[in-house]
Amino acid sequence: KQEDNTSLATQEANGRRYCAERGYLLDEAHIFIEVHTAGELWEREKFSRLREAMRSRAIDVVVTRDLDRLSRDQRHQAFFLVEAERVNVSVEYTDMVLEDTPDAQLLLAIKGYRLS
């Protein structure tokens, strides 16, 4: 969907602006941009590097435009979010506002659902 102003360059610019507005230090080594259309989680090199950066505590926050930018597979999204929570890394969205409530968690799950 390049036509709705969500190109990779636009997403990166928005993410950088989001981080700057919040005073987050942004290490260029921790910008993970990946074009991957398949549903396979384990073949995504940069996604795997992101997960390793979380586990090693090299990062405190993951900033993404929307949940589906991490993965379009609900199972992968859930796995990622549980992993982030386990290592105390927050996930923030530049284009989504979610409160930490059961209703918001349900909306997140619905948003991540896809028909196979």
Tab-separated table of N, CA, C and O in Angstrom:
chain	number	residue	atom	x	y	z
A	1	LYS	N	0.836	-1.193	0.000
A	1	LYS	CA	0.000	0.000	0.000
A	1	LYS	C	0.872	1.244	0.000
A	1	LYS	O	0.936	1.967	0.977
A	2	GLN	N	1.550	1.500	-1.059
A	2	GLN	CA	2.382	2.685	-1.158
A	2	GLN	C	1.522	3.933	-1.296
A	2	GLN	O	1.931	5.010	-0.888
A	3	GLU	N	0.318	3.778	-1.856
A	3	GLU	CA	-0.498	4.947	-2.145
A	3	GLU	C	-1.074	5.616	-0.905
A	3	GLU	O	-1.468	6.767	-0.946
A	4	ASP	N	-1.103	4.934	0.230
A	4	ASP	CA	-1.674	5.555	1.425
A	4	ASP	C	-0.591	6.091	2.367
A	4	ASP	O	-0.781	6.197	3.564
A	5	ASN	N	0.542	6.450	1.780
A	5	ASN	CA	1.624	7.092	2.517
A	5	ASN	C	2.254	6.167	3.557
A	5	ASN	O	2.616	6.603	4.644
A	6	THR	N	2.371	4.879	3.220
A	6	THR	CA	2.995	3.938	4.140
A	6	THR	C	4.179	3.226	3.499
A	6	THR	O	4.430	2.063	3.780
A	7	SER	N	4.900	3.908	2.630
A	7	SER	CA	6.096	3.306	2.049
A	7	SER	C	7.098	3.041	3.171
A	7	SER	O	6.990	3.585	4.275
A	8	LEU	N	8.084	2.213	2.898
A	8	LEU	CA	9.105	1.936	3.908
A	8	LEU	C	9.810	3.214	4.348
A	8	LEU	O	10.083	3.411	5.536
A	9	ALA	N	10.093	4.102	3.397
A	9	ALA	CA	10.763	5.360	3.738
A	9	ALA	C	9.888	6.219	4.660
A	9	ALA	O	10.384	6.816	5.622
A	10	THR	N	8.598	6.264	4.370
A	10	THR	CA	7.674	7.033	5.209
A	10	THR	C	7.568	6.413	6.595
A	10	THR	O	7.577	7.118	7.610
A	11	GLN	N	7.480	5.097	6.655
A	11	GLN	CA	7.407	4.421	7.947
A	11	GLN	C	8.663	4.691	8.774
A	11	GLN	O	8.585	4.956	9.977
A	12	GLU	N	9.820	4.635	8.122
A	12	GLU	CA	11.066	4.896	8.843
A	12	GLU	C	11.111	6.338	9.342
A	12	GLU	O	11.476	6.593	10.499
A	13	ALA	N	10.732	7.279	8.492
A	13	ALA	CA	10.733	8.690	8.892
A	13	ALA	C	9.795	8.920	10.071
A	13	ALA	O	10.138	9.635	11.029
A	14	ASN	N	8.620	8.312	10.031
A	14	ASN	CA	7.667	8.453	11.133
A	14	ASN	C	8.219	7.837	12.417
A	14	ASN	O	8.026	8.380	13.514
A	15	GLY	N	8.875	6.704	12.287
A	15	GLY	CA	9.479	6.060	13.450
A	15	GLY	C	10.583	6.902	14.058
A	15	GLY	O	10.680	7.045	15.277
A	16	ARG	N	11.400	7.490	13.204
A	16	ARG	CA	12.472	8.361	13.689
A	16	ARG	C	11.896	9.586	14.402
A	16	ARG	O	12.376	9.990	15.463
A	17	ARG	N	10.857	10.163	13.818
A	17	ARG	CA	10.215	11.336	14.430
A	17	ARG	C	9.603	10.952	15.785
A	17	ARG	O	9.748	11.660	16.773
A	18	TYR	N	8.931	9.808	15.838
A	18	TYR	CA	8.325	9.314	17.075
A	18	TYR	C	9.387	9.183	18.164
A	18	TYR	O	9.184	9.619	19.297
A	19	CYS	N	10.529	8.593	17.817
A	19	CYS	CA	11.606	8.414	18.790
A	19	CYS	C	12.160	9.762	19.245
A	19	CYS	O	12.403	9.964	20.441
A	20	ALA	N	12.353	10.668	18.303
A	20	ALA	CA	12.892	11.995	18.641
A	20	ALA	C	11.947	12.744	19.569
A	20	ALA	O	12.392	13.374	20.546
A	21	GLU	N	10.647	12.666	19.294
A	21	GLU	CA	9.664	13.361	20.124
A	21	GLU	C	9.657	12.844	21.558
A	21	GLU	O	9.313	13.570	22.483
A	22	ARG	N	10.038	11.600	21.743
A	22	ARG	CA	10.024	10.998	23.074
A	22	ARG	C	11.409	10.973	23.719
A	22	ARG	O	11.577	10.449	24.813
A	23	GLY	N	12.394	11.495	23.009
A	23	GLY	CA	13.740	11.526	23.551
A	23	GLY	C	14.441	10.179	23.556
A	23	GLY	O	15.403	9.981	24.304
A	24	TYR	N	13.977	9.251	22.729
A	24	TYR	CA	14.617	7.943	22.649
A	24	TYR	C	15.932	8.055	21.892
A	24	TYR	O	16.000	8.707	20.855
A	25	LEU	N	16.964	7.406	22.388
A	25	LEU	CA	18.233	7.323	21.675
A	25	LEU	C	18.080	6.249	20.611
A	25	LEU	O	17.669	5.127	20.900
A	26	LEU	N	18.431	6.594	19.399
A	26	LEU	CA	18.246	5.682	18.284
A	26	LEU	C	19.598	5.272	17.729
A	26	LEU	O	20.332	6.097	17.199
A	27	ASP	N	19.938	4.015	17.885
A	27	ASP	CA	21.187	3.467	17.367
A	27	ASP	C	20.915	2.936	15.965
A	27	ASP	O	20.021	2.104	15.766
A	28	GLU	N	21.665	3.410	14.990
A	28	GLU	CA	21.452	2.994	13.602
A	28	GLU	C	21.557	1.472	13.437
A	28	GLU	O	20.939	0.894	12.549
A	29	ALA	N	22.326	0.830	14.302
A	29	ALA	CA	22.458	-0.627	14.234
A	29	ALA	C	21.173	-1.337	14.640
A	29	ALA	O	21.014	-2.532	14.394
A	30	HIS	N	20.266	-0.585	15.250
A	30	HIS	CA	19.020	-1.188	15.717
A	30	HIS	C	17.813	-0.709	14.922
A	30	HIS	O	16.703	-0.628	15.453
A	31	ILE	N	18.035	-0.405	13.670
A	31	ILE	CA	16.936	-0.123	12.754
A	31	ILE	C	16.804	-1.361	11.874
A	31	ILE	O	17.732	-1.715	11.149
A	32	PHE	N	15.676	-2.029	11.979
A	32	PHE	CA	15.488	-3.301	11.298
A	32	PHE	C	14.403	-3.156	10.243
A	32	PHE	O	13.208	-3.232	10.559
A	33	ILE	N	14.810	-2.919	9.013
A	33	ILE	CA	13.877	-2.784	7.898
A	33	ILE	C	14.035	-4.013	7.026
A	33	ILE	O	15.141	-4.334	6.587
A	34	GLU	N	12.920	-4.674	6.791
A	34	GLU	CA	12.978	-5.933	6.063
A	34	GLU	C	11.769	-6.054	5.158
A	34	GLU	O	10.642	-5.824	5.584
A	35	VAL	N	12.019	-6.411	3.932
A	35	VAL	CA	10.934	-6.702	3.007
A	35	VAL	C	10.812	-8.219	2.970
A	35	VAL	O	11.716	-8.914	2.534
A	36	HIS	N	9.697	-8.692	3.489
A	36	HIS	CA	9.495	-10.145	3.572
A	36	HIS	C	8.012	-10.414	3.433
A	36	HIS	O	7.227	-9.973	4.268
A	37	THR	N	7.634	-11.115	2.412
A	37	THR	CA	6.213	-11.332	2.175
A	37	THR	C	5.731	-12.710	2.610
A	37	THR	O	4.550	-12.926	2.756
A	38	ALA	N	6.635	-13.631	2.827
A	38	ALA	CA	6.221	-14.979	3.229
A	38	ALA	C	5.837	-14.997	4.698
A	38	ALA	O	6.199	-14.109	5.460
A	39	GLY	N	5.117	-16.033	5.097
A	39	GLY	CA	4.675	-16.152	6.477
A	39	GLY	C	5.676	-16.829	7.386
A	39	GLY	O	5.403	-17.022	8.549
A	40	GLU	N	6.830	-17.206	6.869
A	40	GLU	CA	7.795	-17.955	7.658
A	40	GLU	C	8.548	-17.057	8.631
A	40	GLU	O	9.247	-16.133	8.224
A	41	LEU	N	8.402	-17.310	9.901
A	41	LEU	CA	9.043	-16.513	10.946
A	41	LEU	C	10.553	-16.745	10.990
A	41	LEU	O	11.329	-15.813	11.147
A	42	TRP	N	10.974	-17.949	10.834
A	42	TRP	CA	12.365	-18.322	11.079
A	42	TRP	C	13.303	-17.907	9.949
A	42	TRP	O	14.502	-17.907	10.130
A	43	GLU	N	12.784	-17.547	8.804
A	43	GLU	CA	13.619	-17.146	7.668
A	43	GLU	C	13.833	-15.641	7.605
A	43	GLU	O	14.437	-15.151	6.659
A	44	ARG	N	13.384	-14.910	8.559
A	44	ARG	CA	13.482	-13.448	8.547
A	44	ARG	C	14.713	-13.024	9.333
A	44	ARG	O	14.678	-12.890	10.550
A	45	GLU	N	15.788	-12.752	8.621
A	45	GLU	CA	17.069	-12.429	9.245
A	45	GLU	C	16.990	-11.206	10.154
A	45	GLU	O	17.438	-11.240	11.302
A	46	LYS	N	16.414	-10.126	9.662
A	46	LYS	CA	16.385	-8.899	10.477
A	46	LYS	C	15.410	-9.016	11.641
A	46	LYS	O	15.660	-8.482	12.718
A	47	PHE	N	14.313	-9.724	11.439
A	47	PHE	CA	13.380	-9.954	12.542
A	47	PHE	C	14.070	-10.780	13.626
A	47	PHE	O	13.920	-10.510	14.817
A	48	SER	N	14.861	-11.759	13.213
A	48	SER	CA	15.618	-12.562	14.172
A	48	SER	C	16.643	-11.712	14.904
A	48	SER	O	16.850	-11.866	16.114
A	49	ARG	N	17.298	-10.784	14.197
A	49	ARG	CA	18.250	-9.876	14.838
A	49	ARG	C	17.546	-8.952	15.824
A	49	ARG	O	18.090	-8.650	16.898
A	50	LEU	N	16.355	-8.501	15.486
A	50	LEU	CA	15.567	-7.677	16.405
A	50	LEU	C	15.268	-8.452	17.679
A	50	LEU	O	15.449	-7.944	18.792
A	51	ARG	N	14.837	-9.677	17.528
A	51	ARG	CA	14.520	-10.505	18.695
A	51	ARG	C	15.765	-10.732	19.547
A	51	ARG	O	15.695	-10.700	20.776
A	52	GLU	N	16.912	-10.935	18.916
A	52	GLU	CA	18.166	-11.110	19.660
A	52	GLU	C	18.537	-9.831	20.402
A	52	GLU	O	18.995	-9.877	21.543
A	53	ALA	N	18.334	-8.676	19.764
A	53	ALA	CA	18.611	-7.400	20.430
A	53	ALA	C	17.728	-7.233	21.660
A	53	ALA	O	18.166	-6.697	22.683
A	54	MET	N	16.491	-7.700	21.578
A	54	MET	CA	15.605	-7.643	22.749
A	54	MET	C	16.139	-8.556	23.850
A	54	MET	O	16.254	-8.133	25.000
A	55	ARG	N	16.433	-9.790	23.487
A	55	ARG	CA	16.878	-10.768	24.484
A	55	ARG	C	18.181	-10.343	25.159
A	55	ARG	O	18.379	-10.605	26.348
A	56	SER	N	19.060	-9.690	24.415
A	56	SER	CA	20.352	-9.280	24.977
A	56	SER	C	20.258	-7.933	25.693
A	56	SER	O	21.258	-7.438	26.201
A	57	ARG	N	19.062	-7.341	25.703
A	57	ARG	CA	18.785	-6.054	26.356
A	57	ARG	C	19.562	-4.912	25.702
A	57	ARG	O	19.867	-3.904	26.338
A	58	ALA	N	19.845	-5.051	24.409
A	58	ALA	CA	20.486	-3.975	23.658
A	58	ALA	C	19.482	-2.874	23.342
A	58	ALA	O	19.870	-1.763	23.011
A	59	ILE	N	18.205	-3.198	23.444
A	59	ILE	CA	17.143	-2.222	23.203
A	59	ILE	C	16.118	-2.302	24.324
A	59	ILE	O	15.959	-3.344	24.966
A	60	ASP	N	15.421	-1.184	24.552
A	60	ASP	CA	14.383	-1.121	25.582
A	60	ASP	C	12.990	-1.020	24.992
A	60	ASP	O	12.010	-1.363	25.642
A	61	VAL	N	12.920	-0.490	23.756
A	61	VAL	CA	11.638	-0.228	23.116
A	61	VAL	C	11.723	-0.627	21.652
A	61	VAL	O	12.725	-0.367	20.990
A	62	VAL	N	10.665	-1.258	21.163
A	62	VAL	CA	10.512	-1.512	19.731
A	62	VAL	C	9.443	-0.543	19.241
A	62	VAL	O	8.347	-0.491	19.802
A	63	VAL	N	9.778	0.227	18.222
A	63	VAL	CA	8.837	1.181	17.634
A	63	VAL	C	8.518	0.709	16.221
A	63	VAL	O	9.414	0.491	15.413
A	64	THR	N	7.233	0.557	15.948
A	64	THR	CA	6.783	0.134	14.627
A	64	THR	C	5.517	0.905	14.270
A	64	THR	O	4.828	1.415	15.152
A	65	ARG	N	5.221	1.003	12.999
A	65	ARG	CA	4.030	1.748	12.580
A	65	ARG	C	2.766	1.096	13.113
A	65	ARG	O	1.871	1.746	13.620
A	66	ASP	N	2.704	-0.191	12.983
A	66	ASP	CA	1.482	-0.915	13.306
A	66	ASP	C	1.877	-2.355	13.604
A	66	ASP	O	2.954	-2.809	13.185
A	67	LEU	N	1.041	-3.089	14.272
A	67	LEU	CA	1.338	-4.474	14.607
A	67	LEU	C	1.623	-5.309	13.369
A	67	LEU	O	2.531	-6.145	13.363
A	68	ASP	N	0.901	-5.071	12.293
A	68	ASP	CA	1.097	-5.898	11.098
A	68	ASP	C	2.401	-5.588	10.371
A	68	ASP	O	2.770	-6.263	9.430
A	69	ARG	N	3.137	-4.579	10.812
A	69	ARG	CA	4.466	-4.318	10.243
A	69	ARG	C	5.485	-5.282	10.817
A	69	ARG	O	6.526	-5.505	10.223
A	70	LEU	N	5.202	-5.853	11.982
A	70	LEU	CA	6.083	-6.867	12.552
A	70	LEU	C	5.859	-8.205	11.867
A	70	LEU	O	6.799	-8.912	11.546
A	71	SER	N	4.610	-8.532	11.666
A	71	SER	CA	4.229	-9.763	10.985
A	71	SER	C	2.753	-9.664	10.648
A	71	SER	O	1.998	-8.987	11.334
A	72	ARG	N	2.366	-10.374	9.616
A	72	ARG	CA	0.948	-10.432	9.282
A	72	ARG	C	0.323	-11.742	9.746
A	72	ARG	O	-0.803	-12.047	9.398
A	73	ASP	N	1.065	-12.468	10.517
A	73	ASP	CA	0.594	-13.745	11.048
A	73	ASP	C	0.345	-13.566	12.541
A	73	ASP	O	1.260	-13.229	13.299
A	74	GLN	N	-0.886	-13.779	12.967
A	74	GLN	CA	-1.269	-13.563	14.363
A	74	GLN	C	-0.418	-14.387	15.327
A	74	GLN	O	-0.068	-13.914	16.398
A	75	ARG	N	-0.064	-15.585	14.931
A	75	ARG	CA	0.761	-16.429	15.805
A	75	ARG	C	2.135	-15.811	16.014
A	75	ARG	O	2.652	-15.786	17.124
A	76	HIS	N	2.728	-15.285	14.942
A	76	HIS	CA	4.045	-14.660	15.041
A	76	HIS	C	3.968	-13.381	15.878
A	76	HIS	O	4.864	-13.101	16.677
A	77	GLN	N	2.890	-12.628	15.678
A	77	GLN	CA	2.705	-11.410	16.469
A	77	GLN	C	2.625	-11.747	17.953
A	77	GLN	O	3.278	-11.108	18.785
A	78	ALA	N	1.816	-12.735	18.277
A	78	ALA	CA	1.648	-13.131	19.675
A	78	ALA	C	2.975	-13.613	20.259
A	78	ALA	O	3.351	-13.230	21.376
A	79	PHE	N	3.678	-14.421	19.511
A	79	PHE	CA	4.990	-14.918	19.950
A	79	PHE	C	5.931	-13.751	20.229
A	79	PHE	O	6.579	-13.691	21.266
A	80	PHE	N	5.975	-12.786	19.314
A	80	PHE	CA	6.849	-11.631	19.462
A	80	PHE	C	6.466	-10.806	20.686
A	80	PHE	O	7.324	-10.410	21.474
A	81	LEU	N	5.174	-10.532	20.841
A	81	LEU	CA	4.727	-9.710	21.965
A	81	LEU	C	4.989	-10.385	23.306
A	81	LEU	O	5.385	-9.731	24.273
A	82	VAL	N	4.802	-11.694	23.371
A	82	VAL	CA	5.090	-12.434	24.608
A	82	VAL	C	6.589	-12.403	24.883
A	82	VAL	O	7.024	-12.189	26.020
A	83	GLU	N	7.378	-12.578	23.839
A	83	GLU	CA	8.828	-12.537	24.007
A	83	GLU	C	9.286	-11.153	24.490
A	83	GLU	O	10.110	-11.043	25.394
A	84	ALA	N	8.741	-10.104	23.906
A	84	ALA	CA	9.093	-8.741	24.323
A	84	ALA	C	8.716	-8.515	25.785
A	84	ALA	O	9.503	-7.967	26.563
A	85	GLU	N	7.527	-8.943	26.149
A	85	GLU	CA	7.085	-8.776	27.541
A	85	GLU	C	7.989	-9.558	28.494
A	85	GLU	O	8.345	-9.066	29.559
A	86	ARG	N	8.377	-10.750	28.098
A	86	ARG	CA	9.212	-11.605	28.943
A	86	ARG	C	10.551	-10.949	29.268
A	86	ARG	O	11.072	-11.091	30.366
A	87	VAL	N	11.112	-10.195	28.301
A	87	VAL	CA	12.411	-9.543	28.524
A	87	VAL	C	12.251	-8.063	28.870
A	87	VAL	O	13.211	-7.302	28.862
A	88	ASN	N	11.007	-7.666	29.147
A	88	ASN	CA	10.702	-6.306	29.602
A	88	ASN	C	11.042	-5.232	28.556
A	88	ASN	O	11.568	-4.174	28.900
A	89	VAL	N	10.745	-5.521	27.300
A	89	VAL	CA	10.904	-4.557	26.211
A	89	VAL	C	9.509	-4.130	25.789
A	89	VAL	O	8.643	-4.975	25.540
A	90	SER	N	9.280	-2.832	25.754
A	90	SER	CA	7.955	-2.372	25.348
A	90	SER	C	7.877	-2.264	23.827
A	90	SER	O	8.886	-2.065	23.149
A	91	VAL	N	6.674	-2.442	23.307
A	91	VAL	CA	6.411	-2.305	21.876
A	91	VAL	C	5.453	-1.135	21.721
A	91	VAL	O	4.379	-1.115	22.326
A	92	GLU	N	5.857	-0.142	20.934
A	92	GLU	CA	5.053	1.053	20.739
A	92	GLU	C	4.779	1.233	19.248
A	92	GLU	O	5.601	0.874	18.418
A	93	TYR	N	3.630	1.819	18.963
A	93	TYR	CA	3.161	1.955	17.590
A	93	TYR	C	3.000	3.429	17.233
A	93	TYR	O	2.394	4.185	17.986
A	94	THR	N	3.523	3.813	16.084
A	94	THR	CA	3.396	5.205	15.668
A	94	THR	C	1.988	5.519	15.178
A	94	THR	O	1.564	6.665	15.249
A	95	ASP	N	1.267	4.517	14.686
A	95	ASP	CA	-0.059	4.755	14.103
A	95	ASP	C	-1.198	4.069	14.845
A	95	ASP	O	-2.314	4.015	14.344
A	96	MET	N	-0.921	3.516	16.011
A	96	MET	CA	-1.957	2.858	16.801
A	96	MET	C	-1.850	3.359	18.230
A	96	MET	O	-0.759	3.479	18.757
A	97	VAL	N	-2.982	3.628	18.841
A	97	VAL	CA	-2.999	3.993	20.253
A	97	VAL	C	-3.767	2.897	20.978
A	97	VAL	O	-4.947	2.680	20.711
A	98	LEU	N	-3.068	2.186	21.849
A	98	LEU	CA	-3.698	1.108	22.592
A	98	LEU	C	-3.426	1.284	24.079
A	98	LEU	O	-2.284	1.501	24.478
A	99	GLU	N	-4.463	1.183	24.843
A	99	GLU	CA	-4.302	1.198	26.289
A	99	GLU	C	-4.009	-0.216	26.749
A	99	GLU	O	-4.236	-1.178	26.027
A	100	ASP	N	-3.503	-0.347	27.942
A	100	ASP	CA	-3.207	-1.656	28.505
A	100	ASP	C	-4.449	-2.180	29.217
A	100	ASP	O	-4.527	-2.206	30.440
A	101	THR	N	-5.440	-2.568	28.398
A	101	THR	CA	-6.703	-3.077	28.934
A	101	THR	C	-7.062	-4.371	28.213
A	101	THR	O	-6.564	-4.630	27.105
A	102	PRO	N	-7.925	-5.185	28.792
A	102	PRO	CA	-8.370	-6.396	28.095
A	102	PRO	C	-9.025	-6.091	26.744
A	102	PRO	O	-8.819	-6.815	25.766
A	103	ASP	N	-9.798	-5.005	26.674
A	103	ASP	CA	-10.433	-4.633	25.402
A	103	ASP	C	-9.390	-4.315	24.342
A	103	ASP	O	-9.518	-4.720	23.180
A	104	ALA	N	-8.355	-3.591	24.727
A	104	ALA	CA	-7.303	-3.241	23.777
A	104	ALA	C	-6.555	-4.494	23.326
A	104	ALA	O	-6.195	-4.617	22.150
A	105	GLN	N	-6.338	-5.434	24.234
A	105	GLN	CA	-5.669	-6.681	23.867
A	105	GLN	C	-6.517	-7.478	22.878
A	105	GLN	O	-5.993	-8.085	21.947
A	106	LEU	N	-7.829	-7.456	23.064
A	106	LEU	CA	-8.716	-8.129	22.128
A	106	LEU	C	-8.638	-7.468	20.753
A	106	LEU	O	-8.544	-8.149	19.727
A	107	LEU	N	-8.659	-6.148	20.720
A	107	LEU	CA	-8.547	-5.434	19.448
A	107	LEU	C	-7.221	-5.746	18.757
A	107	LEU	O	-7.169	-5.904	17.537
A	108	LEU	N	-6.160	-5.860	19.531
A	108	LEU	CA	-4.860	-6.201	18.980
A	108	LEU	C	-4.894	-7.593	18.357
A	108	LEU	O	-4.387	-7.810	17.251
A	109	ALA	N	-5.527	-8.531	19.040
A	109	ALA	CA	-5.637	-9.889	18.508
A	109	ALA	C	-6.475	-9.920	17.240
A	109	ALA	O	-6.132	-10.593	16.268
A	110	ILE	N	-7.572	-9.187	17.228
A	110	ILE	CA	-8.425	-9.143	16.039
A	110	ILE	C	-7.669	-8.509	14.869
A	110	ILE	O	-7.713	-8.990	13.750
A	111	LYS	N	-6.953	-7.450	15.148
A	111	LYS	CA	-6.203	-6.759	14.105
A	111	LYS	C	-5.176	-7.702	13.498
A	111	LYS	O	-4.905	-7.649	12.301
A	112	GLY	N	-4.579	-8.548	14.295
A	112	GLY	CA	-3.553	-9.439	13.814
A	112	GLY	C	-4.059	-10.682	13.103
A	112	GLY	O	-3.314	-11.389	12.448
A	113	TYR	N	-5.353	-10.937	13.210
A	113	TYR	CA	-5.913	-12.152	12.620
A	113	TYR	C	-5.929	-12.061	11.110
A	113	TYR	O	-6.244	-11.037	10.528
A	114	ARG	N	-5.563	-13.149	10.481
A	114	ARG	CA	-5.661	-13.216	9.021
A	114	ARG	C	-6.219	-14.577	8.643
A	114	ARG	O	-6.000	-15.567	9.319
A	115	LEU	N	-6.917	-14.589	7.554
A	115	LEU	CA	-7.425	-15.854	7.055
A	115	LEU	C	-6.337	-16.534	6.247
A	115	LEU	O	-5.698	-15.919	5.414
A	116	SER	N	-6.127	-17.799	6.505
A	116	SER	CA	-5.091	-18.538	5.765
A	116	SER	C	-5.631	-19.087	4.476
A	116	SER	O	-6.773	-19.310	4.293
